[in-house]
mmCIF file of C-alpha atoms and ligand atoms in Angstrom:
data_model
loop_
_atom_site.group_PDB
_atom_site.id
_atom_site.type_symbol
_atom_site.label_atom_id
_atom_site.label_comp_id
_atom_site.label_asym_id
_atom_site.label_seq_id
_atom_site.Cartn_x
_atom_site.Cartn_y
_atom_site.Cartn_z
ATOM 1 C CA MET T 1 87.661 103.311 118.268
ATOM 2 C CA LYS T 2 87.357 106.888 116.988
ATOM 3 C CA THR T 3 87.864 107.134 113.221
ATOM 4 C CA GLU T 4 86.922 110.765 112.443
ATOM 5 C CA TRP T 5 90.561 111.769 111.902
ATOM 6 C CA LEU T 6 90.844 109.153 109.148
ATOM 7 C CA GLU T 7 87.482 109.774 107.493
ATOM 8 C CA SER T 8 88.475 113.209 106.239
ATOM 9 C CA LEU T 9 91.604 111.698 104.670
ATOM 10 C CA LEU T 10 90.006 108.750 102.891
ATOM 11 C CA ASN T 11 88.666 108.606 99.361
ATOM 12 C CA PRO T 12 85.107 109.868 100.088
ATOM 13 C CA GLY T 13 83.701 107.121 97.845
ATOM 14 C CA ILE T 14 84.680 104.485 100.410
ATOM 15 C CA LEU T 15 82.599 106.177 103.094
ATOM 16 C CA LYS T 16 79.466 105.728 101.010
ATOM 17 C CA THR T 17 79.652 101.944 101.101
ATOM 18 C CA GLU T 18 79.385 99.497 103.948
ATOM 19 C CA GLY T 19 81.312 96.936 101.884
ATOM 20 C CA CYS T 20 80.615 93.214 101.888
ATOM 21 C CA VAL T 21 79.981 91.932 105.379
ATOM 22 C CA PRO T 22 82.395 88.997 105.461
ATOM 23 C CA GLU T 23 80.808 85.689 106.182
ATOM 24 C CA LYS T 24 81.932 83.803 109.300
ATOM 25 C CA SER T 25 84.297 80.942 108.548
ATOM 26 C CA ILE T 26 83.254 77.372 109.262
ATOM 27 C CA GLU T 27 85.999 77.170 111.936
ATOM 28 C CA GLU T 28 84.733 80.332 113.650
ATOM 29 C CA ILE T 29 81.135 79.095 113.653
ATOM 30 C CA LYS T 30 82.170 75.714 115.069
ATOM 31 C CA ALA T 31 84.170 77.343 117.861
ATOM 32 C CA GLU T 32 81.495 79.950 118.712
ATOM 33 C CA LEU T 33 78.531 77.592 118.725
ATOM 34 C CA GLY T 34 80.277 74.431 119.892
ATOM 35 C CA LEU T 35 79.324 72.583 116.706
ATOM 36 C CA THR T 36 81.241 69.714 115.146
ATOM 37 C CA ASN T 37 79.633 69.956 111.733
ATOM 38 C CA VAL T 38 78.652 72.992 109.674
ATOM 39 C CA ILE T 39 76.904 72.862 106.296
ATOM 40 C CA LYS T 40 77.873 75.913 104.249
ATOM 41 C CA ILE T 41 75.211 76.629 101.652
ATOM 42 C CA SER T 42 75.607 80.376 101.571
ATOM 43 C CA SER T 43 78.063 81.305 98.794
ATOM 44 C CA ASN T 44 76.866 79.310 95.791
ATOM 45 C CA GLU T 45 79.918 77.078 95.810
ATOM 46 C CA ASN T 46 80.102 73.710 94.080
ATOM 47 C CA PRO T 47 78.547 70.898 96.189
ATOM 48 C CA ILE T 48 80.892 68.168 94.919
ATOM 49 C CA GLY T 49 84.238 69.938 95.243
ATOM 50 C CA PRO T 50 86.905 70.832 92.692
ATOM 51 C CA PRO T 51 87.375 68.975 89.378
ATOM 52 C CA PRO T 52 89.711 65.947 89.708
ATOM 53 C CA LYS T 53 91.739 67.201 86.726
ATOM 54 C CA ALA T 54 92.300 70.491 88.590
ATOM 55 C CA ILE T 55 93.521 68.613 91.667
ATOM 56 C CA GLU T 56 96.061 66.737 89.528
ATOM 57 C CA ALA T 57 97.277 70.014 87.988
ATOM 58 C CA ALA T 58 97.545 71.540 91.471
ATOM 59 C CA HIS T 59 100.038 68.811 92.447
ATOM 60 C CA ASP T 60 102.031 69.362 89.272
ATOM 61 C CA CYS T 61 102.282 73.137 89.658
ATOM 62 C CA LEU T 62 103.835 73.047 93.142
ATOM 63 C CA LYS T 63 107.363 72.474 91.846
ATOM 64 C CA GLU T 64 107.160 75.664 89.779
ATOM 65 C CA LEU T 65 106.040 77.997 92.540
ATOM 66 C CA HIS T 66 109.468 79.686 92.742
ATOM 67 C CA LEU T 67 108.753 81.225 89.325
ATOM 68 C CA TYR T 68 106.591 84.286 88.719
ATOM 69 C CA PRO T 69 103.440 83.641 86.717
ATOM 70 C CA ASP T 70 103.502 84.248 82.959
ATOM 71 C CA PRO T 71 102.454 87.940 82.932
ATOM 72 C CA THR T 72 100.831 87.641 79.498
ATOM 73 C CA TYR T 73 98.867 84.512 80.463
ATOM 74 C CA HIS T 74 99.646 83.148 77.028
ATOM 75 C CA ASP T 75 98.777 79.461 77.511
ATOM 76 C CA LEU T 76 95.737 80.180 79.628
ATOM 77 C CA ARG T 77 94.240 82.747 77.253
ATOM 78 C CA LYS T 78 94.967 80.450 74.337
ATOM 79 C CA ALA T 79 93.202 77.560 76.099
ATOM 80 C CA LEU T 80 90.244 79.795 76.934
ATOM 81 C CA GLY T 81 90.180 81.137 73.380
ATOM 82 C CA LYS T 82 90.005 77.594 72.037
ATOM 83 C CA HIS T 83 87.328 76.660 74.576
ATOM 84 C CA LEU T 84 85.182 79.670 73.665
ATOM 85 C CA GLY T 85 85.961 80.039 69.962
ATOM 86 C CA LEU T 86 87.592 83.457 70.479
ATOM 87 C CA HIS T 87 91.000 85.079 69.962
ATOM 88 C CA LYS T 88 93.198 85.272 73.029
ATOM 89 C CA GLU T 89 93.348 89.064 72.580
ATOM 90 C CA GLU T 90 89.617 89.138 73.387
ATOM 91 C CA ILE T 91 90.150 87.557 76.826
ATOM 92 C CA LEU T 92 91.311 89.145 80.058
ATOM 93 C CA VAL T 93 91.891 86.935 83.085
ATOM 94 C CA GLY T 94 91.475 87.955 86.696
ATOM 95 C CA ASN T 95 91.735 86.960 90.323
ATOM 96 C CA GLY T 96 88.093 85.890 90.323
ATOM 97 C CA GLY T 97 85.217 87.622 88.574
ATOM 98 C CA GLY T 98 85.223 90.094 91.448
ATOM 99 C CA GLU T 99 88.570 91.540 90.437
ATOM 100 C CA LEU T 100 87.369 91.921 86.866
ATOM 101 C CA ILE T 101 84.358 93.944 88.036
ATOM 102 C CA TYR T 102 86.809 96.250 89.827
ATOM 103 C CA LEU T 103 88.995 96.525 86.729
ATOM 104 C CA ILE T 104 85.990 97.363 84.529
ATOM 105 C CA ALA T 105 84.893 100.106 86.917
ATOM 106 C CA MET T 106 88.420 101.505 87.196
ATOM 107 C CA ALA T 107 88.676 101.578 83.402
ATOM 108 C CA PHE T 108 85.385 103.321 82.714
ATOM 109 C CA LEU T 109 84.049 105.114 85.737
ATOM 110 C CA GLY T 110 84.740 108.689 86.809
ATOM 111 C CA GLU T 111 83.304 110.814 89.616
ATOM 112 C CA GLY T 112 79.559 111.399 89.300
ATOM 113 C CA GLN T 113 79.113 108.962 86.424
ATOM 114 C CA GLU T 114 76.279 106.496 86.615
ATOM 115 C CA VAL T 115 76.031 102.728 86.764
ATOM 116 C CA ILE T 116 72.647 101.089 86.311
ATOM 117 C CA ILE T 117 72.227 98.098 88.619
ATOM 118 C CA GLY T 118 69.324 95.711 89.218
ATOM 119 C CA ASP T 119 67.747 96.153 92.621
ATOM 120 C CA PRO T 120 68.754 93.817 94.097
ATOM 121 C CA SER T 121 71.659 92.318 92.227
ATOM 122 C CA TYR T 122 75.248 91.282 92.929
ATOM 123 C CA ILE T 123 76.590 93.479 95.730
ATOM 124 C CA LEU T 124 80.027 94.206 94.233
ATOM 125 C CA TYR T 125 78.562 96.410 91.473
ATOM 126 C CA GLU T 126 77.361 98.800 94.134
ATOM 127 C CA ILE T 127 80.523 98.718 96.236
ATOM 128 C CA ILE T 128 82.889 99.472 93.368
ATOM 129 C CA THR T 129 80.617 102.135 91.860
ATOM 130 C CA LYS T 130 80.523 104.011 95.158
ATOM 131 C CA THR T 131 84.249 103.521 95.725
ATOM 132 C CA MET T 132 84.969 105.075 92.327
ATOM 133 C CA ARG T 133 82.708 107.997 93.373
ATOM 134 C CA GLY T 134 80.200 107.007 90.754
ATOM 135 C CA ARG T 135 76.452 106.975 91.299
ATOM 136 C CA CYS T 136 74.368 103.790 91.541
ATOM 137 C CA VAL T 137 71.121 104.038 89.616
ATOM 138 C CA TYR T 138 68.891 101.254 90.878
ATOM 139 C CA SER T 139 66.487 99.516 88.550
ATOM 140 C CA PRO T 140 63.805 97.619 90.522
ATOM 141 C CA LEU T 141 63.380 93.989 89.549
ATOM 142 C CA LYS T 142 60.203 92.875 87.807
ATOM 143 C CA GLU T 143 58.876 89.622 89.215
ATOM 144 C CA TYR T 144 62.345 88.998 90.674
ATOM 145 C CA GLY T 145 64.034 89.382 87.256
ATOM 146 C CA ILE T 146 66.182 92.151 85.770
ATOM 147 C CA ASP T 147 63.868 94.613 84.008
ATOM 148 C CA LEU T 148 65.796 95.564 80.875
ATOM 149 C CA GLU T 149 63.120 97.974 79.637
ATOM 150 C CA ASP T 150 63.369 99.851 82.897
ATOM 151 C CA MET T 151 67.159 99.898 82.652
ATOM 152 C CA VAL T 152 66.999 101.507 79.198
ATOM 153 C CA LYS T 153 64.661 104.188 80.545
ATOM 154 C CA ARG T 154 67.225 105.053 83.212
ATOM 155 C CA ILE T 155 70.051 105.792 80.742
ATOM 156 C CA THR T 156 71.189 109.431 80.898
ATOM 157 C CA PRO T 157 74.197 111.254 79.391
ATOM 158 C CA LEU T 158 76.028 110.328 82.620
ATOM 159 C CA THR T 159 75.487 106.581 82.249
ATOM 160 C CA LYS T 160 78.738 104.657 81.741
ATOM 161 C CA LEU T 161 77.898 101.084 82.672
ATOM 162 C CA ILE T 162 74.868 98.822 82.943
ATOM 163 C CA CYS T 163 75.330 95.634 84.947
ATOM 164 C CA VAL T 164 73.109 92.795 83.797
ATOM 165 C CA CYS T 165 73.571 89.860 86.124
ATOM 166 C CA ASN T 166 72.214 86.939 84.118
ATOM 167 C CA PRO T 167 71.038 84.803 85.898
ATOM 168 C CA ASN T 168 70.613 87.417 88.589
ATOM 169 C CA ASN T 169 72.139 86.934 92.027
ATOM 170 C CA PRO T 170 70.281 86.700 94.462
ATOM 171 C CA THR T 171 67.042 85.848 92.629
ATOM 172 C CA GLY T 172 68.227 83.246 90.091
ATOM 173 C CA ARG T 173 66.011 84.653 87.316
ATOM 174 C CA SER T 174 67.471 85.195 83.877
ATOM 175 C CA VAL T 175 66.643 87.340 80.865
ATOM 176 C CA SER T 176 65.995 85.671 77.508
ATOM 177 C CA ARG T 177 67.918 86.027 74.273
ATOM 178 C CA ASP T 178 65.233 88.168 72.600
ATOM 179 C CA GLU T 179 64.894 90.465 75.594
ATOM 180 C CA PHE T 180 68.650 90.885 75.956
ATOM 181 C CA PHE T 181 69.406 91.399 72.280
ATOM 182 C CA SER T 182 66.658 93.981 71.795
ATOM 183 C CA PHE T 183 67.954 95.706 74.959
ATOM 184 C CA LEU T 184 71.459 95.797 73.392
ATOM 185 C CA ASP T 185 69.902 97.395 70.305
ATOM 186 C CA SER T 186 68.521 100.207 72.488
ATOM 187 C CA VAL T 187 71.711 100.948 74.446
ATOM 188 C CA PRO T 188 73.857 103.731 72.945
ATOM 189 C CA PRO T 189 77.334 102.549 71.842
ATOM 190 C CA GLU T 190 79.084 104.766 74.396
ATOM 191 C CA VAL T 191 77.350 102.954 77.296
ATOM 192 C CA PHE T 192 78.973 99.646 78.259
ATOM 193 C CA VAL T 193 76.893 96.622 79.187
ATOM 194 C CA VAL T 194 78.385 94.057 81.547
ATOM 195 C CA SER T 195 76.795 90.644 81.027
ATOM 196 C CA ASP T 196 77.709 88.875 84.266
ATOM 197 C CA GLU T 197 77.330 85.176 83.521
ATOM 198 C CA ALA T 198 78.755 83.693 86.725
ATOM 199 C CA TYR T 199 75.979 81.065 86.804
ATOM 200 C CA ILE T 200 75.631 80.372 83.059
ATOM 201 C CA ASP T 201 76.501 76.663 83.311
ATOM 202 C CA PHE T 202 73.407 75.983 85.413
ATOM 203 C CA VAL T 203 70.971 77.582 82.964
ATOM 204 C CA LYS T 204 68.574 75.115 81.368
ATOM 205 C CA ILE T 205 66.271 77.456 79.438
ATOM 206 C CA PRO T 206 66.772 77.089 75.677
ATOM 207 C CA ASN T 207 66.495 80.783 74.815
ATOM 208 C CA PHE T 208 69.297 82.054 77.055
ATOM 209 C CA PRO T 209 71.336 84.748 75.254
ATOM 210 C CA ASP T 210 74.347 83.496 73.317
ATOM 211 C CA THR T 211 76.341 86.606 74.123
ATOM 212 C CA ILE T 212 79.556 85.268 72.610
ATOM 213 C CA SER T 213 78.006 85.026 69.141
ATOM 214 C CA ARG T 214 76.604 88.533 69.575
ATOM 215 C CA PHE T 215 80.074 89.719 70.646
ATOM 216 C CA ARG T 216 81.605 88.044 67.583
ATOM 217 C CA SER T 217 79.171 89.896 65.371
ATOM 218 C CA GLY T 218 80.571 93.223 66.593
ATOM 219 C CA GLN T 219 78.805 94.183 69.855
ATOM 220 C CA ASN T 220 81.805 96.187 71.075
ATOM 221 C CA ASN T 221 80.068 97.815 74.046
ATOM 222 C CA MET T 222 79.370 94.469 75.753
ATOM 223 C CA LEU T 223 81.695 92.898 78.319
ATOM 224 C CA ILE T 224 81.018 89.273 79.198
ATOM 225 C CA LEU T 225 82.092 88.147 82.648
ATOM 226 C CA ARG T 226 82.543 84.516 83.697
ATOM 227 C CA THR T 227 84.079 82.732 86.663
ATOM 228 C CA LEU T 228 85.307 79.239 87.504
ATOM 229 C CA SER T 229 84.130 79.720 91.112
ATOM 230 C CA LYS T 230 80.689 78.171 90.651
ATOM 231 C CA ALA T 231 80.026 75.201 88.345
ATOM 232 C CA GLN T 232 83.765 74.509 87.962
ATOM 233 C CA GLY T 233 84.195 74.322 91.753
ATOM 234 C CA LEU T 234 87.229 76.591 92.064
ATOM 235 C CA ALA T 235 86.006 79.405 94.321
ATOM 236 C CA GLY T 236 89.077 79.053 96.519
ATOM 237 C CA LEU T 237 91.464 79.296 93.577
ATOM 238 C CA ARG T 238 90.210 82.736 92.484
ATOM 239 C CA PHE T 239 89.877 82.744 88.747
ATOM 240 C CA GLY T 240 87.555 84.499 86.338
ATOM 241 C CA TYR T 241 87.725 85.880 82.829
ATOM 242 C CA LEU T 242 86.330 88.727 80.801
ATOM 243 C CA ILE T 243 85.491 88.725 77.124
ATOM 244 C CA ALA T 244 85.787 92.180 75.603
ATOM 245 C CA HIS T 245 87.032 94.076 72.584
ATOM 246 C CA PRO T 246 90.867 93.809 72.419
ATOM 247 C CA SER T 247 91.261 97.572 72.760
ATOM 248 C CA ILE T 248 89.364 97.496 76.098
ATOM 249 C CA ILE T 249 91.615 94.699 77.313
ATOM 250 C CA LYS T 250 94.696 96.631 76.221
ATOM 251 C CA ALA T 251 93.448 99.649 78.173
ATOM 252 C CA ILE T 252 92.880 97.557 81.323
ATOM 253 C CA ASN T 253 96.331 95.972 80.946
ATOM 254 C CA ARG T 254 97.833 99.441 81.436
ATOM 255 C CA PHE T 255 96.886 99.459 85.098
ATOM 256 C CA ARG T 256 96.032 95.937 86.285
ATOM 257 C CA LEU T 257 98.566 94.238 88.536
ATOM 258 C CA PRO T 258 101.170 92.365 86.460
ATOM 259 C CA PHE T 259 100.634 89.010 88.204
ATOM 260 C CA ASN T 260 96.954 89.191 89.137
ATOM 261 C CA VAL T 261 96.478 85.479 88.346
ATOM 262 C CA SER T 262 98.945 83.209 90.131
ATOM 263 C CA ARG T 263 101.040 80.574 88.411
ATOM 264 C CA ALA T 264 99.026 77.885 90.206
ATOM 265 C CA ALA T 265 95.703 79.400 89.149
ATOM 266 C CA GLN T 266 96.811 79.544 85.516
ATOM 267 C CA MET T 267 97.763 75.863 85.419
ATOM 268 C CA ILE T 268 94.766 74.677 87.421
ATOM 269 C CA ALA T 269 92.270 76.698 85.376
ATOM 270 C CA ILE T 270 93.577 75.191 82.113
ATOM 271 C CA ALA T 271 93.102 71.691 83.550
ATOM 272 C CA ALA T 272 89.647 72.518 84.947
ATOM 273 C CA LEU T 273 88.373 73.612 81.537
ATOM 274 C CA LYS T 274 89.033 70.065 80.283
ATOM 275 C CA ASP T 275 87.102 68.371 83.091
ATOM 276 C CA THR T 276 83.765 68.082 81.340
ATOM 277 C CA GLU T 277 82.793 65.040 83.424
ATOM 278 C CA HIS T 278 83.021 67.045 86.658
ATOM 279 C CA LEU T 279 80.882 69.788 85.117
ATOM 280 C CA ARG T 280 78.308 67.230 83.979
ATOM 281 C CA GLN T 281 78.120 65.668 87.462
ATOM 282 C CA THR T 282 77.839 69.092 89.105
ATOM 283 C CA ILE T 283 74.947 70.165 86.910
ATOM 284 C CA ASN T 284 73.228 66.847 87.455
ATOM 285 C CA ILE T 285 73.460 67.109 91.252
ATOM 286 C CA VAL T 286 72.329 70.744 91.234
ATOM 287 C CA ASN T 287 69.348 69.980 89.004
ATOM 288 C CA LYS T 288 68.273 67.032 91.166
ATOM 289 C CA GLY T 289 68.809 69.115 94.299
ATOM 290 C CA LYS T 290 66.718 71.960 92.935
ATOM 291 C CA ASP T 291 63.824 69.613 92.119
ATOM 292 C CA TYR T 292 63.952 68.153 95.638
ATOM 293 C CA LEU T 293 64.127 71.566 97.331
ATOM 294 C CA TYR T 294 61.311 73.045 95.189
ATOM 295 C CA LYS T 295 59.124 70.105 96.148
ATOM 296 C CA MET T 296 59.942 70.397 99.848
ATOM 297 C CA PHE T 297 59.525 74.198 99.956
ATOM 298 C CA GLY T 298 56.179 73.771 98.215
ATOM 299 C CA GLU T 299 55.045 71.186 100.760
ATOM 300 C CA MET T 300 56.180 73.467 103.576
ATOM 301 C CA GLY T 301 54.006 76.230 102.160
ATOM 302 C CA LEU T 302 57.028 78.459 101.413
ATOM 303 C CA GLU T 303 57.233 80.775 98.440
ATOM 304 C CA TRP T 304 60.334 80.089 96.353
ATOM 305 C CA ILE T 305 61.560 81.675 93.167
ATOM 306 C CA PRO T 306 62.336 79.290 90.264
ATOM 307 C CA SER T 307 66.070 79.601 89.685
ATOM 308 C CA ASP T 308 68.326 79.264 86.646
ATOM 309 C CA ALA T 309 71.357 79.149 88.957
ATOM 310 C CA ASN T 310 72.669 76.873 91.737
ATOM 311 C CA PHE T 311 70.813 78.692 94.496
ATOM 312 C CA ILE T 312 67.192 79.320 95.410
ATOM 313 C CA LEU T 313 65.653 82.432 96.887
ATOM 314 C CA VAL T 314 62.994 81.633 99.466
ATOM 315 C CA LYS T 315 60.506 84.077 100.938
ATOM 316 C CA MET T 316 59.945 83.832 104.675
ATOM 317 C CA GLU T 317 57.151 85.081 106.888
ATOM 318 C CA ARG T 318 59.744 86.140 109.441
ATOM 319 C CA LYS T 319 62.823 88.350 109.214
ATOM 320 C CA ALA T 320 65.558 86.671 107.161
ATOM 321 C CA GLY T 321 68.094 87.534 109.892
ATOM 322 C CA GLU T 322 66.114 85.512 112.470
ATOM 323 C CA ILE T 323 65.896 82.459 110.202
ATOM 324 C CA TYR T 324 69.595 82.787 109.388
ATOM 325 C CA LYS T 325 70.510 82.788 113.094
ATOM 326 C CA ALA T 326 68.219 79.898 113.960
ATOM 327 C CA LEU T 327 69.628 77.782 111.110
ATOM 328 C CA LEU T 328 73.174 78.709 112.066
ATOM 329 C CA GLU T 329 72.607 77.399 115.570
ATOM 330 C CA LYS T 330 71.751 74.093 113.917
ATOM 331 C CA GLY T 331 74.982 74.181 111.923
ATOM 332 C CA ILE T 332 73.520 75.396 108.625
ATOM 333 C CA LEU T 333 74.887 78.552 107.037
ATOM 334 C CA VAL T 334 72.602 80.274 104.497
ATOM 335 C CA ARG T 335 72.526 83.895 103.284
ATOM 336 C CA PRO T 336 69.909 86.541 104.076
ATOM 337 C CA ALA T 337 69.331 88.127 100.651
ATOM 338 C CA PHE T 338 70.907 91.503 99.976
ATOM 339 C CA ARG T 339 68.364 94.382 99.783
ATOM 340 C CA LEU T 340 65.385 91.994 100.012
ATOM 341 C CA ASP T 341 63.675 91.788 103.384
ATOM 342 C CA ASN T 342 62.420 88.390 104.522
ATOM 343 C CA HIS T 343 64.224 86.419 101.821
ATOM 344 C CA ILE T 344 66.998 83.914 102.267
ATOM 345 C CA ARG T 345 69.245 82.611 99.511
ATOM 346 C CA ILE T 346 70.099 78.935 99.746
ATOM 347 C CA THR T 347 72.813 77.261 97.692
ATOM 348 C CA VAL T 348 71.811 73.848 96.372
ATOM 349 C CA GLY T 349 73.968 71.313 98.194
ATOM 350 C CA THR T 350 74.519 67.568 98.085
ATOM 351 C CA GLU T 351 71.545 65.275 98.633
ATOM 352 C CA ASN T 352 72.484 64.912 102.290
ATOM 353 C CA GLN T 353 72.983 68.660 102.799
ATOM 354 C CA ASN T 354 69.644 69.471 101.158
ATOM 355 C CA HIS T 355 67.907 66.932 103.350
ATOM 356 C CA LYS T 356 69.529 68.322 106.520
ATOM 357 C CA LEU T 357 68.530 71.848 105.494
ATOM 358 C CA ILE T 358 64.878 70.874 105.092
ATOM 359 C CA GLU T 359 64.928 69.052 108.420
ATOM 360 C CA ALA T 360 66.427 72.102 110.169
ATOM 361 C CA LEU T 361 64.119 74.565 108.423
ATOM 362 C CA CYS T 362 61.072 72.513 109.439
ATOM 363 C CA ASP T 363 62.302 72.658 113.009
ATOM 364 C CA VAL T 364 62.899 76.416 112.900
ATOM 365 C CA LEU T 365 59.499 77.078 111.296
ATOM 366 C CA ASP T 366 57.733 74.553 113.510
ATOM 367 C CA ILE T 367 56.569 72.342 110.641
ATOM 368 C CA SER T 368 56.464 68.551 111.103
ATOM 369 C CA PHE T 369 59.086 66.648 109.179
ATOM 370 C CA PRO T 370 58.719 65.234 106.545
ATOM 371 C CA PRO T 371 56.803 68.336 105.471
ATOM 372 C CA TYR T 372 53.118 67.954 104.795
ATOM 373 C CA LYS T 373 50.594 70.232 103.148
ATOM 374 C CA VAL T 374 48.686 72.310 105.706
HETATM 375 C C1 PLP K 401 76.857 87.331 89.939
HETATM 376 C C2 PLP K 401 78.253 87.136 90.375
HETATM 377 N N1 PLP K 401 79.225 87.671 89.635
HETATM 378 C C3 PLP K 401 80.498 87.516 89.958
HETATM 379 C C4 PLP K 401 80.863 86.817 91.074
HETATM 380 C C5 PLP K 401 82.313 86.754 91.409
HETATM 381 O O1 PLP K 401 82.776 85.509 91.660
HETATM 382 P P1 PLP K 401 84.315 85.229 91.863
HETATM 383 O O2 PLP K 401 84.961 86.515 92.296
HETATM 384 O O3 PLP K 401 84.373 84.168 92.892
HETATM 385 O O4 PLP K 401 84.822 84.793 90.524
HETATM 386 C C6 PLP K 401 79.881 86.258 91.902
HETATM 387 C C7 PLP K 401 80.213 85.538 93.135
HETATM 388 O O5 PLP K 401 79.440 85.198 93.958
HETATM 389 C C8 PLP K 401 78.539 86.421 91.534
HETATM 390 O O6 PLP K 401 77.541 85.923 92.269
#
């Protein structure tokens, strides 16, 4: 289909990005490949499903679906405030963390202004920067981790935002408290730092930055982003939140959609925050799964990157696209890593899923199973 006529009419920013290539659905894969079972370990979702308390709340909210959501999100922001030890005015809720990244960019970014992004890091930072006609300034990773010293060096008078994905997607590496806080000390107050903490619940290292306490002590140019899509198992619900200075939230409220978080999502998210047992079980399964996968990858002679999140980046000798296709034919959906040749990102699954992955990967790589040291 010819699209030239449209291209000259579109926001030119859109033409600079390819966008996210949407992943095939499980149904589509089953139909295309004639499979009855597909293991989806590609989007860092929760291996054990949603929290039981959220499921109960989902039943309860159905009878209220004729009503619009509360546009001020009073109860939800209050519950989050209590959970985090913050005022509700310091919390903005969104239709997933993704929407909040869009809202941040719309609030701060003008044509030609710069956003510093880890290379590689979460793809949405790049897409929204380009869409807003901003300029992506890529900061290469250092040993697979965000290089904060490099990011500081890249600040110019045009810099508006710095996106620190911590732990970083797709590598799983995180920056420590000391590194992050001394980085914050070097960033001018007119440059805003997004601390994207989508995977924070999986972090085990003791010196991970406590950004909320730093925020409480007056770090007004830091925006902390969290989501319930990962450890809380609510990716399908679409709910995330942003912690920021109340005046930033007020500014964003001037243009965000009035009902960006549905009535159901508000009620379910409140219930999910109380389900500490589900969170505990999730972290337990992910930790056990990571130990198993590290061991197996090691025995298979594969290079893997130690991860502070619920996924593992694995380096392959062959093109990631080839491995992806071969695994897909066996009913296993993984993700070739964005902007990193020969690397696949694997979400830690249930014990059974992890086992099936290793079995399939051995087959694809022609390694005997169970893996042995060559
Ligand atoms: C680093 C990071 N930030 C934010 C998000 C957004 O998640 P959601 O829109 O599901 O809340 C994701 C999702 O994969 C992510 O990996």
